[in-house]
DNA sequence: CTACAAGCTCAACTTAACTTGAGGTCAAGC
DNA sequence: GCTTGACCTCAAGTTAAGTTGAGCTTGTAG
């Protein structure tokens, strides 16, 4: 009845969908932790599944392992993270996530806003209609990318 | 009055905020194009600024140059892209963008949904409460990641 | 008690996305 | 008309994120 207390690296790999070598790699980078059996084999607590899930999702949206690692550092050392702990992590990321969401929406919604190089709006683009004004304003005329 | 018809690689770099070497690189990968002066120097049409803007934004949300390149292929060869052309590109990406947006929202909103490894919901997670049922269902118990 | 799948470490290889450097050309200002 | 900063090409180096392989150990099923 009681769920197995610990998972082997192979079990975590199977359940999480990432390769054993990747789990070793994450551990070397401090993103996940394990303890060892007397025979030097890794054993994982089940919160590792959630950590790996976050790593995967975060990576998919372009967050680097370094950033993910920094965020995961905020989780408690000794005990299994609570819902509150996970919420804190989300909060820490909120700004950057909101920014990415808005970038994605721009891409999805027809690239009609002014982004990147200067201006994305075709019809009323200052670059096209006003003799290239933005080119002279500071270091590169980035608008929404900077803001 | 009339805006300069063409941009040098240095001007594009300054206006778009990417390095000259990166522009060369994008050109080698077919993401942007230029023609050459009699002295073999690159000259860009102004639509290159928009292309580079898209490359930057797309990269920021984890889209690879290969994917971006494939999408940019849908833009017209000879003429400057119209608003319609850009909208088509957005449409082609819509599914993948929507998926990324939903992943981002999950991260932002407290990681409370069932994602990745099996289940993200702490209190009612089948992994925690039901003797690990999901572990036996197929190849890895991925839920929202797969769906 | 033994075979063999699963683990372990460590070093080397891979791919993506660029950057850096060497060695040489172009063009705009004085 | 020359000098100096912008360009050119091509090769090699860099960082992130893993994968692959060799050689050796563990642990479980028959």
GROMACS .gro file of C-alpha atoms (C1' of nucleotides) in nm:
model
  354
    1UNK     CA    1   0.000   0.000   0.000
    2UNK     CA    2   0.255   0.253   0.105
    3UNK     CA    3   0.425   0.392  -0.203
    4UNK     CA    4   0.790   0.305  -0.235
    5UNK     CA    5   0.988   0.558  -0.035
    6UNK     CA    6   1.265   0.600  -0.286
    7UNK     CA    7   1.324   0.584  -0.657
    8UNK     CA    8   1.625   0.458  -0.849
    9UNK     CA    9   1.769   0.668  -1.127
   10UNK     CA   10   1.619   0.436  -1.383
   11UNK     CA   11   1.274   0.471  -1.233
   12UNK     CA   12   1.299   0.847  -1.230
   13UNK     CA   13   1.413   0.841  -1.592
   14UNK     CA   14   1.119   0.626  -1.695
   15UNK     CA   15   0.863   0.822  -1.498
   16UNK     CA   16   0.989   1.165  -1.595
   17UNK     CA   17   1.075   1.093  -1.953
   18UNK     CA   18   1.432   1.222  -1.932
   19UNK     CA   19   1.744   1.013  -1.985
   20UNK     CA   20   1.951   0.875  -1.702
   21UNK     CA   21   2.247   1.073  -1.832
   22UNK     CA   22   2.044   1.390  -1.810
   23UNK     CA   23   1.954   1.315  -1.449
   24UNK     CA   24   2.322   1.268  -1.368
   25UNK     CA   25   2.388   1.595  -1.543
   26UNK     CA   26   2.118   1.782  -1.350
   27UNK     CA   27   2.253   1.644  -1.029
   28UNK     CA   28   2.606   1.759  -1.116
   29UNK     CA   29   2.460   2.104  -1.173
   30UNK     CA   30   2.277   2.100  -0.844
   31UNK     CA   31   1.925   2.103  -0.988
   32UNK     CA   32   1.828   1.780  -0.819
   33UNK     CA   33   1.972   1.585  -0.530
   34UNK     CA   34   1.998   1.223  -0.425
   35UNK     CA   35   2.154   1.023  -0.151
   36UNK     CA   36   2.343   0.702  -0.199
   37UNK     CA   37   2.289   0.343  -0.094
   38UNK     CA   38   2.568   0.153   0.075
   39UNK     CA   39   2.657   0.031  -0.274
   40UNK     CA   40   2.694   0.391  -0.400
   41UNK     CA   41   2.376   0.393  -0.605
   42UNK     CA   42   2.152   0.697  -0.623
   43UNK     CA   43   1.817   0.707  -0.453
   44UNK     CA   44   1.569   0.988  -0.504
   45UNK     CA   45   1.283   1.118  -0.297
   46UNK     CA   46   0.962   1.157  -0.491
   47UNK     CA   47   0.977   1.535  -0.502
   48UNK     CA   48   1.243   1.484  -0.766
   49UNK     CA   49   0.967   1.407  -1.015
   50UNK     CA   50   0.819   1.748  -0.964
   51UNK     CA   51   1.154   1.915  -0.993
   52UNK     CA   52   1.227   1.739  -1.318
   53UNK     CA   53   0.883   1.831  -1.447
   54UNK     CA   54   0.958   2.194  -1.381
   55UNK     CA   55   1.295   2.169  -1.545
   56UNK     CA   56   1.134   2.029  -1.858
   57UNK     CA   57   0.857   2.282  -1.880
   58UNK     CA   58   1.085   2.574  -1.805
   59UNK     CA   59   1.334   2.462  -2.064
   60UNK     CA   60   1.065   2.434  -2.324
   61UNK     CA   61   0.991   2.803  -2.290
   62UNK     CA   62   1.352   2.905  -2.316
   63UNK     CA   63   1.466   2.927  -1.955
   64UNK     CA   64   1.826   2.815  -1.911
   65UNK     CA   65   1.933   2.548  -1.666
   66UNK     CA   66   2.128   2.815  -1.478
   67UNK     CA   67   1.813   3.019  -1.420
   68UNK     CA   68   1.612   2.712  -1.333
   69UNK     CA   69   1.879   2.607  -1.089
   70UNK     CA   70   1.877   2.947  -0.924
   71UNK     CA   71   1.503   2.929  -0.883
   72UNK     CA   72   1.509   2.575  -0.747
   73UNK     CA   73   1.759   2.691  -0.486
   74UNK     CA   74   1.472   2.869  -0.317
   75UNK     CA   75   1.317   2.534  -0.232
   76UNK     CA   76   1.379   2.396   0.118
   77UNK     CA   77   1.686   2.184   0.181
   78UNK     CA   78   1.570   1.927   0.428
   79UNK     CA   79   1.201   1.873   0.386
   80UNK     CA   80   0.975   1.798   0.096
   81UNK     CA   81   0.849   2.123  -0.060
   82UNK     CA   82   0.497   2.228   0.024
   83UNK     CA   83   0.250   2.397  -0.203
   84UNK     CA   84   0.365   2.727  -0.055
   85UNK     CA   85   0.723   2.657  -0.151
   86UNK     CA   86   0.623   2.598  -0.512
   87UNK     CA   87   0.413   2.910  -0.516
   88UNK     CA   88   0.709   3.115  -0.399
   89UNK     CA   89   0.911   2.982  -0.688
   90UNK     CA   90   0.640   3.085  -0.931
   91UNK     CA   91   0.631   3.430  -0.780
   92UNK     CA   92   1.004   3.473  -0.816
   93UNK     CA   93   0.967   3.400  -1.186
   94UNK     CA   94   0.656   3.600  -1.245
   95UNK     CA   95   0.808   3.903  -1.417
   96UNK     CA   96   1.020   3.707  -1.654
   97UNK     CA   97   0.734   3.469  -1.728
   98UNK     CA   98   0.493   3.754  -1.792
   99UNK     CA   99   0.743   3.906  -2.029
  100UNK     CA  100   0.779   3.583  -2.221
  101UNK     CA  101   0.405   3.539  -2.237
  102UNK     CA  102   0.364   3.882  -2.387
  103UNK     CA  103   0.637   3.814  -2.642
  104UNK     CA  104   0.465   3.490  -2.738
  105UNK     CA  105   0.133   3.665  -2.776
  106UNK     CA  106   0.288   3.918  -3.006
  107UNK     CA  107   0.426   3.646  -3.225
  108UNK     CA  108   0.094   3.469  -3.224
  109UNK     CA  109  -0.123   3.772  -3.283
  110UNK     CA  110   0.022   3.877  -3.611
  111UNK     CA  111   0.337   4.057  -3.508
  112UNK     CA  112   0.149   4.382  -3.522
  113UNK     CA  113   0.313   4.555  -3.230
  114UNK     CA  114   0.628   4.752  -3.222
  115UNK     CA  115   0.900   4.512  -3.112
  116UNK     CA  116   1.265   4.445  -3.151
  117UNK     CA  117   1.457   4.650  -3.400
  118UNK     CA  118   1.231   4.946  -3.376
  119UNK     CA  119   0.886   4.896  -3.505
  120UNK     CA  120   0.673   4.607  -3.610
  121UNK     CA  121   0.373   4.800  -3.725
  122UNK     CA  122   0.384   4.813  -4.100
  123UNK     CA  123   0.142   5.093  -4.181
  124UNK     CA  124   0.230   5.341  -3.914
  125UNK     CA  125   0.590   5.254  -3.861
  126UNK     CA  126   0.805   5.560  -3.788
  127UNK     CA  127   1.085   5.387  -3.968
  128UNK     CA  128   0.884   5.379  -4.286
  129UNK     CA  129   0.695   5.704  -4.266
  130UNK     CA  130   0.901   5.961  -4.086
  131UNK     CA  131   1.240   5.964  -4.242
  132UNK     CA  132   1.383   5.716  -3.997
  133UNK     CA  133   1.352   5.920  -3.683
  134UNK     CA  134   1.415   5.634  -3.446
  135UNK     CA  135   1.750   5.565  -3.601
  136UNK     CA  136   1.882   5.876  -3.430
  137UNK     CA  137   1.735   5.813  -3.086
  138UNK     CA  138   2.000   5.655  -2.870
  139UNK     CA  139   2.151   5.316  -2.904
  140UNK     CA  140   1.944   5.119  -3.141
  141UNK     CA  141   1.581   5.216  -3.140
  142UNK     CA  142   1.461   4.913  -2.948
  143UNK     CA  143   1.114   4.967  -2.815
  144UNK     CA  144   0.913   4.691  -2.665
  145UNK     CA  145   1.212   4.467  -2.632
  146UNK     CA  146   1.365   4.713  -2.395
  147UNK     CA  147   1.042   4.825  -2.231
  148UNK     CA  148   1.341   6.316  -4.706
  149UNK     CA  149   1.318   5.975  -4.863
  150UNK     CA  150   1.460   5.719  -4.619
  151UNK     CA  151   1.782   5.558  -4.730
  152UNK     CA  152   1.696   5.269  -4.955
  153UNK     CA  153   1.952   5.030  -4.817
  154UNK     CA  154   2.129   4.950  -4.495
  155UNK     CA  155   2.486   4.837  -4.434
  156UNK     CA  156   2.552   4.545  -4.206
  157UNK     CA  157   2.677   4.783  -3.938
  158UNK     CA  158   2.361   4.989  -3.954
  159UNK     CA  159   2.144   4.681  -3.925
  160UNK     CA  160   2.351   4.566  -3.628
  161UNK     CA  161   2.310   4.898  -3.453
  162UNK     CA  162   1.940   4.931  -3.524
  163UNK     CA  163   1.849   4.573  -3.440
  164UNK     CA  164   2.081   4.526  -3.148
  165UNK     CA  165   2.244   4.210  -3.277
  166UNK     CA  166   2.614   4.173  -3.360
  167UNK     CA  167   2.749   4.194  -3.712
  168UNK     CA  168   2.882   3.842  -3.673
  169UNK     CA  169   2.533   3.719  -3.586
  170UNK     CA  170   2.393   3.884  -3.898
  171UNK     CA  171   2.654   3.706  -4.108
  172UNK     CA  172   2.558   3.387  -3.932
  173UNK     CA  173   2.185   3.434  -3.996
  174UNK     CA  174   2.257   3.503  -4.358
  175UNK     CA  175   2.465   3.186  -4.389
  176UNK     CA  176   2.168   2.999  -4.243
  177UNK     CA  177   1.928   3.157  -4.487
  178UNK     CA  178   1.728   3.352  -4.229
  179UNK     CA  179   1.801   3.686  -4.390
  180UNK     CA  180   1.927   3.790  -4.730
  181UNK     CA  181   2.134   4.070  -4.875
  182UNK     CA  182   2.275   4.171  -5.206
  183UNK     CA  183   2.627   4.299  -5.261
  184UNK     CA  184   2.773   4.626  -5.379
  185UNK     CA  185   3.033   4.632  -5.654
  186UNK     CA  186   3.289   4.621  -5.373
  187UNK     CA  187   3.135   4.299  -5.230
  188UNK     CA  188   2.977   4.461  -4.928
  189UNK     CA  189   2.635   4.357  -4.802
  190UNK     CA  190   2.333   4.580  -4.843
  191UNK     CA  191   2.000   4.506  -4.677
  192UNK     CA  192   1.646   4.609  -4.756
  193UNK     CA  193   1.462   4.751  -4.459
  194UNK     CA  194   1.243   4.445  -4.412
  195UNK     CA  195   1.552   4.283  -4.266
  196UNK     CA  196   1.490   4.479  -3.945
  197UNK     CA  197   1.156   4.314  -3.903
  198UNK     CA  198   1.298   3.974  -3.976
  199UNK     CA  199   1.570   4.019  -3.718
  200UNK     CA  200   1.315   4.141  -3.466
  201UNK     CA  201   1.119   3.822  -3.514
  202UNK     CA  202   1.430   3.611  -3.483
  203UNK     CA  203   1.511   3.776  -3.152
  204UNK     CA  204   1.165   3.747  -3.004
  205UNK     CA  205   1.120   3.391  -3.120
  206UNK     CA  206   1.454   3.290  -2.980
  207UNK     CA  207   1.371   3.444  -2.647
  208UNK     CA  208   1.079   3.207  -2.608
  209UNK     CA  209   1.279   2.902  -2.701
  210UNK     CA  210   1.220   2.863  -3.073
  211UNK     CA  211   1.529   2.734  -3.253
  212UNK     CA  212   1.688   2.907  -3.549
  213UNK     CA  213   1.596   2.606  -3.760
  214UNK     CA  214   1.227   2.650  -3.681
  215UNK     CA  215   1.246   3.024  -3.727
  216UNK     CA  216   1.417   2.974  -4.060
  217UNK     CA  217   1.148   2.733  -4.174
  218UNK     CA  218   0.880   2.984  -4.082
  219UNK     CA  219   1.057   3.273  -4.249
  220UNK     CA  220   1.073   3.066  -4.567
  221UNK     CA  221   0.703   3.126  -4.606
  222UNK     CA  222   0.770   3.494  -4.666
  223UNK     CA  223   0.781   3.612  -5.029
  224UNK     CA  224   1.106   3.598  -5.219
  225UNK     CA  225   1.101   3.904  -5.435
  226UNK     CA  226   0.886   4.168  -5.275
  227UNK     CA  227   0.871   4.324  -4.932
  228UNK     CA  228   0.636   4.124  -4.709
  229UNK     CA  229   0.291   4.270  -4.651
  230UNK     CA  230   0.093   4.259  -4.333
  231UNK     CA  231  -0.083   3.953  -4.472
  232UNK     CA  232   0.246   3.772  -4.518
  233UNK     CA  233   0.338   3.830  -4.155
  234UNK     CA  234  -0.004   3.717  -4.040
  235UNK     CA  235   0.038   3.391  -4.228
  236UNK     CA  236   0.360   3.329  -4.045
  237UNK     CA  237   0.189   3.384  -3.712
  238UNK     CA  238  -0.084   3.143  -3.808
  239UNK     CA  239   0.165   2.874  -3.896
  240UNK     CA  240   0.313   2.904  -3.549
  241UNK     CA  241  -0.014   2.935  -3.361
  242UNK     CA  242  -0.035   2.584  -3.216
  243UNK     CA  243   0.318   2.575  -3.093
  244UNK     CA  244   0.288   2.927  -2.955
  245UNK     CA  245  -0.037   2.847  -2.777
  246UNK     CA  246   0.125   2.544  -2.622
  247UNK     CA  247   0.418   2.747  -2.497
  248UNK     CA  248   0.186   3.011  -2.358
  249UNK     CA  249  -0.003   2.753  -2.161
  250UNK     CA  250   0.321   2.605  -2.026
  251UNK     CA  251   0.431   2.950  -1.918
  252UNK     CA  252   0.103   3.016  -1.746
  253UNK     CA  253   0.136   2.695  -1.554
  254UNK     CA  254   0.476   2.795  -1.432
  255UNK     CA  255   0.351   3.138  -1.342
  256UNK     CA  256   0.032   3.030  -1.172
  257UNK     CA  257   0.184   2.822  -0.902
  258UNK     CA  258   0.257   2.498  -1.080
  259UNK     CA  259  -0.070   2.362  -0.958
  260UNK     CA  260  -0.166   2.158  -1.261
  261UNK     CA  261  -0.068   1.811  -1.347
  262UNK     CA  262   0.230   1.841  -1.578
  263UNK     CA  263   0.544   1.668  -1.675
  264UNK     CA  264   0.643   1.360  -1.485
  265UNK     CA  265   0.295   1.270  -1.385
  266UNK     CA  266   0.130   1.507  -1.156
  267UNK     CA  267   0.194   1.854  -1.026
  268UNK     CA  268  -0.097   1.872  -0.791
  269UNK     CA  269   0.035   1.815  -0.445
  270UNK     CA  270  -0.276   1.741  -0.245
  271UNK     CA  271  -0.464   1.519  -0.485
  272UNK     CA  272  -0.178   1.370  -0.676
  273UNK     CA  273  -0.241   1.008  -0.770
  274UNK     CA  274   0.128   0.948  -0.725
  275UNK     CA  275   0.106   1.045  -0.361
  276UNK     CA  276  -0.234   0.912  -0.269
  277UNK     CA  277  -0.309   0.604  -0.469
  278UNK     CA  278  -0.016   0.373  -0.445
  279UNK     CA  279   0.150   0.506  -0.754
  280UNK     CA  280  -0.108   0.403  -1.007
  281UNK     CA  281   0.030   0.612  -1.288
  282UNK     CA  282   0.361   0.436  -1.269
  283UNK     CA  283   0.204   0.137  -1.433
  284UNK     CA  284   0.022   0.317  -1.711
  285UNK     CA  285   0.231   0.299  -2.025
  286UNK     CA  286   0.557   0.469  -2.092
  287UNK     CA  287   0.609   0.728  -1.828
  288UNK     CA  288   0.288   0.876  -1.700
  289UNK     CA  289   0.325   1.209  -1.870
  290UNK     CA  290   0.000   1.396  -1.867
  291UNK     CA  291  -0.026   1.752  -1.974
  292UNK     CA  292   0.312   1.748  -2.137
  293UNK     CA  293   0.190   1.488  -2.380
  294UNK     CA  294  -0.165   1.623  -2.409
  295DC     C1'  295   2.581  -1.866  -0.638
  296DT     C1'  296   2.609  -1.686  -1.053
  297DA     C1'  297   2.459  -1.427  -1.463
  298DC     C1'  298   2.329  -1.008  -1.637
  299DA     C1'  299   2.057  -0.589  -1.631
  300DA     C1'  300   2.110  -0.165  -1.402
  301DG     C1'  301   2.440   0.156  -1.180
  302DC     C1'  302   2.881   0.410  -1.122
  303DT     C1'  303   3.270   0.745  -1.291
  304DC     C1'  304   3.512   0.998  -1.608
  305DA     C1'  305   3.652   1.156  -2.045
  306DA     C1'  306   3.540   1.256  -2.499
  307DC     C1'  307   3.210   1.363  -2.854
  308DT     C1'  308   2.790   1.637  -3.042
  309DT     C1'  309   2.481   2.024  -3.184
  310DA     C1'  310   2.326   2.491  -3.167
  311DA     C1'  311   2.436   2.944  -3.182
  312DC     C1'  312   2.752   3.243  -3.193
  313DT     C1'  313   3.225   3.504  -3.117
  314DT     C1'  314   3.707   3.585  -3.202
  315DG     C1'  315   4.106   3.638  -3.478
  316DA     C1'  316   4.400   3.660  -3.879
  317DG     C1'  317   4.481   3.852  -4.296
  318DG     C1'  318   4.321   4.143  -4.653
  319DT     C1'  319   3.976   4.509  -4.906
  320DC     C1'  320   3.669   4.938  -4.929
  321DA     C1'  321   3.537   5.408  -4.885
  322DA     C1'  322   3.474   5.866  -4.655
  323DG     C1'  323   3.714   6.256  -4.434
  324DC     C1'  324   4.108   6.558  -4.413
  325DG     C1'  325   4.589   6.056  -5.195
  326DC     C1'  326   4.620   5.856  -4.783
  327DT     C1'  327   4.464   5.702  -4.354
  328DT     C1'  328   4.129   5.493  -4.059
  329DG     C1'  329   3.723   5.269  -3.950
  330DA     C1'  330   3.389   4.956  -4.158
  331DC     C1'  331   3.373   4.523  -4.441
  332DC     C1'  332   3.511   4.078  -4.630
  333DT     C1'  333   3.623   3.547  -4.575
  334DC     C1'  334   3.740   3.153  -4.337
  335DA     C1'  335   3.895   2.882  -3.955
  336DA     C1'  336   3.899   2.800  -3.491
  337DG     C1'  337   3.726   2.878  -3.023
  338DT     C1'  338   3.329   2.899  -2.672
  339DT     C1'  339   2.914   2.784  -2.388
  340DA     C1'  340   2.508   2.521  -2.295
  341DA     C1'  341   2.307   2.099  -2.258
  342DG     C1'  342   2.350   1.672  -2.304
  343DT     C1'  343   2.500   1.185  -2.513
  344DT     C1'  344   2.817   0.804  -2.581
  345DG     C1'  345   3.150   0.472  -2.451
  346DA     C1'  346   3.492   0.226  -2.176
  347DG     C1'  347   3.584  -0.011  -1.781
  348DC     C1'  348   3.422  -0.148  -1.338
  349DT     C1'  349   3.058  -0.253  -0.947
  350DT     C1'  350   2.580  -0.389  -0.764
  351DG     C1'  351   2.192  -0.644  -0.683
  352DT     C1'  352   1.831  -0.949  -0.800
  353DA     C1'  353   1.612  -1.360  -1.039
  354DG     C1'  354   1.671  -1.813  -1.143
   0.00000   0.00000   0.00000
